[in-house]
Amino acid sequence: VGSGFSTIAAGSIHSLAIGKDASLWAWGGNDSGQLGDGSTSDRSAPVNVGSGFTAIAGGDAHTLALKSGGNLLAWGSTANGQLGDGTTENRLAAVTVGSGFTAISAGTAHSLALKSDETLWAWGQNDYGQLGDGTTVNRSSPVKIGSGYSGIAAGGHVSVALKSNQTLWSWGYNSFGQLGEGSSVNRSSPTPVGSGFIAVAS
């Protein structure tokens, strides 16, 4: 593909990379505008989407990107509100979600983000409670889930988060016991899994 990249991420059919110069590149499937180049044309080689980026996350057909100042941008599919811009209209180019963010993670059709004050925010699809707000109602704008968080990971219909005291929490789809809290019951609010953890993935 090329050289000089420092960070990579992938969605279902699209790929993302940040260069060492903080430029953002995208390629692959683009049916919902998830590449962010203003089109719905698939790209077989990286196209430059912008500059000044520090983090990226790819969902099924949406993209989250964090800028160096903490501004969170999103583009692509938002049928379930996963872009967080208050609409369900797909975006072919970046829209601003908010500011003050430090970490991002994208699930199939939901999004998670941390702010600098350690608050956790979620939006998008919520049919299994994967947002963690105690409901199964989709959200098209970020909702605050709690505070004291230091790490996040969004899976297919699952969310996992680490608190600054090293406790692990999970919520969402649980038919196979993937939440790790000892049951196969879906959870719509953060549920404790254990303590002494230092990293999360989903």
PDB file of C-alpha atoms in Angstrom:
ATOM      1  CA  VAL A   1       0.000   0.000   0.000  1.00  0.00           C
ATOM      2  CA  GLY A   2       2.772   2.391   0.898  1.00  0.00           C
ATOM      3  CA  SER A   3       5.080   3.521   3.676  1.00  0.00           C
ATOM      4  CA  GLY A   4       5.187   6.186   6.320  1.00  0.00           C
ATOM      5  CA  PHE A   5       2.043   5.099   8.179  1.00  0.00           C
ATOM      6  CA  SER A   6       1.767   5.158  11.976  1.00  0.00           C
ATOM      7  CA  THR A   7      -1.786   3.977  12.750  1.00  0.00           C
ATOM      8  CA  ILE A   8      -4.196   1.612  10.988  1.00  0.00           C
ATOM      9  CA  ALA A   9      -7.831   0.538  11.391  1.00  0.00           C
ATOM     10  CA  ALA A  10     -10.413  -1.358   9.345  1.00  0.00           C
ATOM     11  CA  GLY A  11     -14.164  -1.624   8.979  1.00  0.00           C
ATOM     12  CA  SER A  12     -16.014  -4.468   7.318  1.00  0.00           C
ATOM     13  CA  ILE A  13     -15.013  -3.534   3.756  1.00  0.00           C
ATOM     14  CA  HIS A  14     -12.907  -0.387   4.140  1.00  0.00           C
ATOM     15  CA  SER A  15      -9.431   0.372   5.440  1.00  0.00           C
ATOM     16  CA  LEU A  16      -7.967   3.422   7.151  1.00  0.00           C
ATOM     17  CA  ALA A  17      -4.469   4.636   7.942  1.00  0.00           C
ATOM     18  CA  ILE A  18      -2.847   7.702   9.480  1.00  0.00           C
ATOM     19  CA  GLY A  19       0.517   8.797   8.148  1.00  0.00           C
ATOM     20  CA  LYS A  20       3.403   9.888  10.307  1.00  0.00           C
ATOM     21  CA  ASP A  21       2.542  13.415   9.152  1.00  0.00           C
ATOM     22  CA  ALA A  22      -1.007  13.014  10.640  1.00  0.00           C
ATOM     23  CA  SER A  23      -2.606  12.712   7.190  1.00  0.00           C
ATOM     24  CA  LEU A  24      -5.587  10.348   6.913  1.00  0.00           C
ATOM     25  CA  TRP A  25      -5.936   7.841   4.078  1.00  0.00           C
ATOM     26  CA  ALA A  26      -8.815   5.512   3.191  1.00  0.00           C
ATOM     27  CA  TRP A  27      -9.562   2.813   0.611  1.00  0.00           C
ATOM     28  CA  GLY A  28     -11.896  -0.094  -0.131  1.00  0.00           C
ATOM     29  CA  GLY A  29     -15.691  -0.254  -0.145  1.00  0.00           C
ATOM     30  CA  ASN A  30     -17.499   3.069  -0.085  1.00  0.00           C
ATOM     31  CA  ASP A  31     -21.190   2.339  -0.627  1.00  0.00           C
ATOM     32  CA  SER A  32     -22.214   4.462   2.370  1.00  0.00           C
ATOM     33  CA  GLY A  33     -19.495   7.083   2.068  1.00  0.00           C
ATOM     34  CA  GLN A  34     -17.330   5.428   4.728  1.00  0.00           C
ATOM     35  CA  LEU A  35     -14.105   6.527   2.999  1.00  0.00           C
ATOM     36  CA  GLY A  36     -14.996  10.177   3.543  1.00  0.00           C
ATOM     37  CA  ASP A  37     -13.831  11.433   0.159  1.00  0.00           C
ATOM     38  CA  GLY A  38     -17.190  12.948  -0.776  1.00  0.00           C
ATOM     39  CA  SER A  39     -18.246  10.075  -3.011  1.00  0.00           C
ATOM     40  CA  THR A  40     -19.667   6.548  -2.928  1.00  0.00           C
ATOM     41  CA  SER A  41     -17.053   5.213  -5.340  1.00  0.00           C
ATOM     42  CA  ASP A  42     -14.961   2.264  -4.179  1.00  0.00           C
ATOM     43  CA  ARG A  43     -11.227   2.961  -4.105  1.00  0.00           C
ATOM     44  CA  SER A  44      -8.553   0.348  -4.819  1.00  0.00           C
ATOM     45  CA  ALA A  45      -5.749   2.632  -3.643  1.00  0.00           C
ATOM     46  CA  PRO A  46      -5.497   5.014  -0.672  1.00  0.00           C
ATOM     47  CA  VAL A  47      -7.114   8.425  -1.071  1.00  0.00           C
ATOM     48  CA  ASN A  48      -6.237  11.333   1.187  1.00  0.00           C
ATOM     49  CA  VAL A  49      -9.137  12.404   3.403  1.00  0.00           C
ATOM     50  CA  GLY A  50      -7.489  15.162   5.412  1.00  0.00           C
ATOM     51  CA  SER A  51      -4.733  16.052   7.869  1.00  0.00           C
ATOM     52  CA  GLY A  52      -4.174  16.630  11.553  1.00  0.00           C
ATOM     53  CA  PHE A  53      -5.555  13.271  12.721  1.00  0.00           C
ATOM     54  CA  THR A  54      -4.435  11.240  15.736  1.00  0.00           C
ATOM     55  CA  ALA A  55      -6.841   8.273  15.900  1.00  0.00           C
ATOM     56  CA  ILE A  56      -9.238   6.355  13.659  1.00  0.00           C
ATOM     57  CA  ALA A  57     -11.882   3.640  14.046  1.00  0.00           C
ATOM     58  CA  GLY A  58     -13.884   1.745  11.447  1.00  0.00           C
ATOM     59  CA  GLY A  59     -17.339   0.289  11.984  1.00  0.00           C
ATOM     60  CA  ASP A  60     -19.318  -1.830   9.566  1.00  0.00           C
ATOM     61  CA  ALA A  61     -19.888   1.122   7.229  1.00  0.00           C
ATOM     62  CA  HIS A  62     -18.954   4.189   9.254  1.00  0.00           C
ATOM     63  CA  THR A  63     -15.733   5.886  10.276  1.00  0.00           C
ATOM     64  CA  LEU A  64     -14.724   7.830  13.378  1.00  0.00           C
ATOM     65  CA  ALA A  65     -11.634  10.027  13.403  1.00  0.00           C
ATOM     66  CA  LEU A  66     -10.038  12.098  16.122  1.00  0.00           C
ATOM     67  CA  LYS A  67      -8.102  15.285  15.455  1.00  0.00           C
ATOM     68  CA  SER A  68      -5.125  16.488  17.454  1.00  0.00           C
ATOM     69  CA  GLY A  69      -7.179  19.113  19.284  1.00  0.00           C
ATOM     70  CA  GLY A  70      -9.751  16.591  20.485  1.00  0.00           C
ATOM     71  CA  ASN A  71     -12.388  17.237  17.824  1.00  0.00           C
ATOM     72  CA  LEU A  72     -14.267  14.090  16.820  1.00  0.00           C
ATOM     73  CA  LEU A  73     -15.326  13.695  13.197  1.00  0.00           C
ATOM     74  CA  ALA A  74     -17.451  10.988  11.585  1.00  0.00           C
ATOM     75  CA  TRP A  75     -18.706   9.943   8.152  1.00  0.00           C
ATOM     76  CA  GLY A  76     -20.398   7.069   6.331  1.00  0.00           C
ATOM     77  CA  SER A  77     -23.537   5.173   7.270  1.00  0.00           C
ATOM     78  CA  THR A  78     -25.733   6.478  10.052  1.00  0.00           C
ATOM     79  CA  ALA A  79     -28.956   4.508   9.579  1.00  0.00           C
ATOM     80  CA  ASN A  80     -28.861   3.797  13.317  1.00  0.00           C
ATOM     81  CA  GLY A  81     -27.416   7.154  14.364  1.00  0.00           C
ATOM     82  CA  GLN A  82     -23.858   5.827  14.606  1.00  0.00           C
ATOM     83  CA  LEU A  83     -22.262   9.044  13.325  1.00  0.00           C
ATOM     84  CA  GLY A  84     -23.590  11.002  16.294  1.00  0.00           C
ATOM     85  CA  ASP A  85     -24.536  14.149  14.371  1.00  0.00           C
ATOM     86  CA  GLY A  86     -28.191  14.004  15.391  1.00  0.00           C
ATOM     87  CA  THR A  87     -29.422  12.581  12.078  1.00  0.00           C
ATOM     88  CA  THR A  88     -29.866   9.273  10.276  1.00  0.00           C
ATOM     89  CA  GLU A  89     -28.612  10.659   6.965  1.00  0.00           C
ATOM     90  CA  ASN A  90     -25.462   9.067   5.525  1.00  0.00           C
ATOM     91  CA  ARG A  91     -22.512  11.449   5.224  1.00  0.00           C
ATOM     92  CA  LEU A  92     -20.017  11.250   2.363  1.00  0.00           C
ATOM     93  CA  ALA A  93     -17.650  13.674   4.073  1.00  0.00           C
ATOM     94  CA  ALA A  94     -16.751  14.487   7.663  1.00  0.00           C
ATOM     95  CA  VAL A  95     -19.232  15.948  10.123  1.00  0.00           C
ATOM     96  CA  THR A  96     -18.193  17.170  13.563  1.00  0.00           C
ATOM     97  CA  VAL A  97     -19.555  15.190  16.509  1.00  0.00           C
ATOM     98  CA  GLY A  98     -18.009  17.182  19.351  1.00  0.00           C
ATOM     99  CA  SER A  99     -14.823  18.259  21.089  1.00  0.00           C
ATOM    100  CA  GLY A 100     -12.724  17.279  24.078  1.00  0.00           C
ATOM    101  CA  PHE A 101     -12.417  13.618  23.090  1.00  0.00           C
ATOM    102  CA  THR A 102      -9.329  11.474  23.684  1.00  0.00           C
ATOM    103  CA  ALA A 103     -10.267   7.965  22.476  1.00  0.00           C
ATOM    104  CA  ILE A 104     -12.720   6.392  20.023  1.00  0.00           C
ATOM    105  CA  SER A 105     -14.003   2.929  19.118  1.00  0.00           C
ATOM    106  CA  ALA A 106     -16.528   1.787  16.507  1.00  0.00           C
ATOM    107  CA  GLY A 107     -18.751  -1.274  16.672  1.00  0.00           C
ATOM    108  CA  THR A 108     -20.879  -2.656  13.859  1.00  0.00           C
ATOM    109  CA  ALA A 109     -23.327   0.249  14.063  1.00  0.00           C
ATOM    110  CA  HIS A 110     -22.574   1.946  17.373  1.00  0.00           C
ATOM    111  CA  SER A 111     -19.820   4.238  18.576  1.00  0.00           C
ATOM    112  CA  LEU A 112     -17.976   4.832  21.833  1.00  0.00           C
ATOM    113  CA  ALA A 113     -15.742   7.714  22.861  1.00  0.00           C
ATOM    114  CA  LEU A 114     -13.893   8.958  25.923  1.00  0.00           C
ATOM    115  CA  LYS A 115     -13.467  12.593  26.886  1.00  0.00           C
ATOM    116  CA  SER A 116     -10.492  14.139  28.650  1.00  0.00           C
ATOM    117  CA  ASP A 117     -12.481  14.213  31.905  1.00  0.00           C
ATOM    118  CA  GLU A 118     -12.775  10.368  31.751  1.00  0.00           C
ATOM    119  CA  THR A 119     -16.470  10.446  30.854  1.00  0.00           C
ATOM    120  CA  LEU A 120     -17.749   7.750  28.500  1.00  0.00           C
ATOM    121  CA  TRP A 121     -20.137   8.584  25.653  1.00  0.00           C
ATOM    122  CA  ALA A 122     -22.062   6.292  23.299  1.00  0.00           C
ATOM    123  CA  TRP A 123     -24.412   6.579  20.323  1.00  0.00           C
ATOM    124  CA  GLY A 124     -25.881   4.584  17.446  1.00  0.00           C
ATOM    125  CA  GLN A 125     -27.577   1.192  17.358  1.00  0.00           C
ATOM    126  CA  ASN A 126     -28.846  -0.013  20.717  1.00  0.00           C
ATOM    127  CA  ASP A 127     -31.079  -3.030  20.074  1.00  0.00           C
ATOM    128  CA  TYR A 128     -29.113  -5.183  22.526  1.00  0.00           C
ATOM    129  CA  GLY A 129     -28.325  -2.410  25.008  1.00  0.00           C
ATOM    130  CA  GLN A 130     -24.821  -1.926  23.573  1.00  0.00           C
ATOM    131  CA  LEU A 131     -24.870   1.803  24.297  1.00  0.00           C
ATOM    132  CA  GLY A 132     -25.133   1.209  28.028  1.00  0.00           C
ATOM    133  CA  ASP A 133     -27.705   3.914  28.789  1.00  0.00           C
ATOM    134  CA  GLY A 134     -30.191   1.477  30.334  1.00  0.00           C
ATOM    135  CA  THR A 135     -32.431   1.352  27.250  1.00  0.00           C
ATOM    136  CA  THR A 136     -32.631  -0.363  23.867  1.00  0.00           C
ATOM    137  CA  VAL A 137     -33.392   2.881  22.030  1.00  0.00           C
ATOM    138  CA  ASN A 138     -31.060   3.997  19.220  1.00  0.00           C
ATOM    139  CA  ARG A 139     -29.337   7.336  19.803  1.00  0.00           C
ATOM    140  CA  SER A 140     -28.250   9.692  17.014  1.00  0.00           C
ATOM    141  CA  SER A 141     -26.328  11.983  19.370  1.00  0.00           C
ATOM    142  CA  PRO A 142     -23.776  11.100  22.064  1.00  0.00           C
ATOM    143  CA  VAL A 143     -25.232  10.165  25.450  1.00  0.00           C
ATOM    144  CA  LYS A 144     -23.151  10.153  28.617  1.00  0.00           C
ATOM    145  CA  ILE A 145     -22.828   6.671  30.105  1.00  0.00           C
ATOM    146  CA  GLY A 146     -20.625   7.337  33.118  1.00  0.00           C
ATOM    147  CA  SER A 147     -17.309   8.649  34.390  1.00  0.00           C
ATOM    148  CA  GLY A 148     -13.963   7.356  35.589  1.00  0.00           C
ATOM    149  CA  TYR A 149     -13.206   5.426  32.391  1.00  0.00           C
ATOM    150  CA  SER A 150      -9.761   4.978  30.850  1.00  0.00           C
ATOM    151  CA  GLY A 151     -10.271   2.511  27.977  1.00  0.00           C
ATOM    152  CA  ILE A 152     -13.009   1.438  25.549  1.00  0.00           C
ATOM    153  CA  ALA A 153     -13.680  -1.245  22.939  1.00  0.00           C
ATOM    154  CA  ALA A 154     -16.772  -1.664  20.777  1.00  0.00           C
ATOM    155  CA  GLY A 155     -17.551  -5.063  19.275  1.00  0.00           C
ATOM    156  CA  GLY A 156     -20.336  -6.241  17.004  1.00  0.00           C
ATOM    157  CA  HIS A 157     -23.157  -5.521  19.447  1.00  0.00           C
ATOM    158  CA  VAL A 158     -21.025  -5.391  22.580  1.00  0.00           C
ATOM    159  CA  SER A 159     -19.204  -2.687  24.517  1.00  0.00           C
ATOM    160  CA  VAL A 160     -16.331  -3.195  26.938  1.00  0.00           C
ATOM    161  CA  ALA A 161     -14.702  -0.504  29.060  1.00  0.00           C
ATOM    162  CA  LEU A 162     -11.914  -0.179  31.557  1.00  0.00           C
ATOM    163  CA  LYS A 163     -12.081   2.181  34.497  1.00  0.00           C
ATOM    164  CA  SER A 164      -9.108   4.057  35.893  1.00  0.00           C
ATOM    165  CA  ASN A 165      -9.216   1.791  38.976  1.00  0.00           C
ATOM    166  CA  GLN A 166      -8.572  -1.211  36.660  1.00  0.00           C
ATOM    167  CA  THR A 167     -12.095  -2.620  36.920  1.00  0.00           C
ATOM    168  CA  LEU A 168     -13.568  -4.103  33.751  1.00  0.00           C
ATOM    169  CA  TRP A 169     -17.165  -3.462  32.642  1.00  0.00           C
ATOM    170  CA  SER A 170     -19.237  -4.794  29.748  1.00  0.00           C
ATOM    171  CA  TRP A 171     -22.739  -4.492  28.264  1.00  0.00           C
ATOM    172  CA  GLY A 172     -24.807  -5.364  25.205  1.00  0.00           C
ATOM    173  CA  TYR A 173     -25.397  -8.679  23.424  1.00  0.00           C
ATOM    174  CA  ASN A 174     -24.649 -11.694  25.612  1.00  0.00           C
ATOM    175  CA  SER A 175     -26.237 -14.832  24.130  1.00  0.00           C
ATOM    176  CA  PHE A 176     -22.853 -16.572  24.090  1.00  0.00           C
ATOM    177  CA  GLY A 177     -21.629 -15.191  27.403  1.00  0.00           C
ATOM    178  CA  GLN A 178     -19.374 -12.688  25.647  1.00  0.00           C
ATOM    179  CA  LEU A 179     -19.868 -10.095  28.379  1.00  0.00           C
ATOM    180  CA  GLY A 180     -18.021 -12.318  30.841  1.00  0.00           C
ATOM    181  CA  GLU A 181     -20.243 -11.557  33.827  1.00  0.00           C
ATOM    182  CA  GLY A 182     -21.389 -15.129  34.319  1.00  0.00           C
ATOM    183  CA  SER A 183     -24.687 -15.192  32.415  1.00  0.00           C
ATOM    184  CA  SER A 184     -26.124 -15.172  28.896  1.00  0.00           C
ATOM    185  CA  VAL A 185     -28.488 -12.260  29.587  1.00  0.00           C
ATOM    186  CA  ASN A 186     -28.169  -9.073  27.537  1.00  0.00           C
ATOM    187  CA  ARG A 187     -27.172  -6.034  29.583  1.00  0.00           C
ATOM    188  CA  SER A 188     -28.224  -2.466  28.791  1.00  0.00           C
ATOM    189  CA  SER A 189     -26.052  -0.869  31.479  1.00  0.00           C
ATOM    190  CA  PRO A 190     -22.367  -1.315  32.337  1.00  0.00           C
ATOM    191  CA  THR A 191     -21.972  -4.524  34.339  1.00  0.00           C
ATOM    192  CA  PRO A 192     -18.848  -5.358  36.373  1.00  0.00           C
ATOM    193  CA  VAL A 193     -16.688  -8.229  35.133  1.00  0.00           C
ATOM    194  CA  GLY A 194     -13.665  -8.076  37.436  1.00  0.00           C
ATOM    195  CA  SER A 195     -10.672  -6.052  38.566  1.00  0.00           C
ATOM    196  CA  GLY A 196      -6.960  -5.806  37.949  1.00  0.00           C
ATOM    197  CA  PHE A 197      -7.263  -5.275  34.179  1.00  0.00           C
ATOM    198  CA  ILE A 198      -5.054  -2.948  32.153  1.00  0.00           C
ATOM    199  CA  ALA A 199      -6.371  -3.227  28.566  1.00  0.00           C
ATOM    200  CA  VAL A 200      -9.574  -4.071  26.667  1.00  0.00           C
ATOM    201  CA  ALA A 201     -10.472  -5.400  23.206  1.00  0.00           C
ATOM    202  CA  SER A 202     -13.666  -6.525  21.522  1.00  0.00           C
TER     203      SER A 202
END
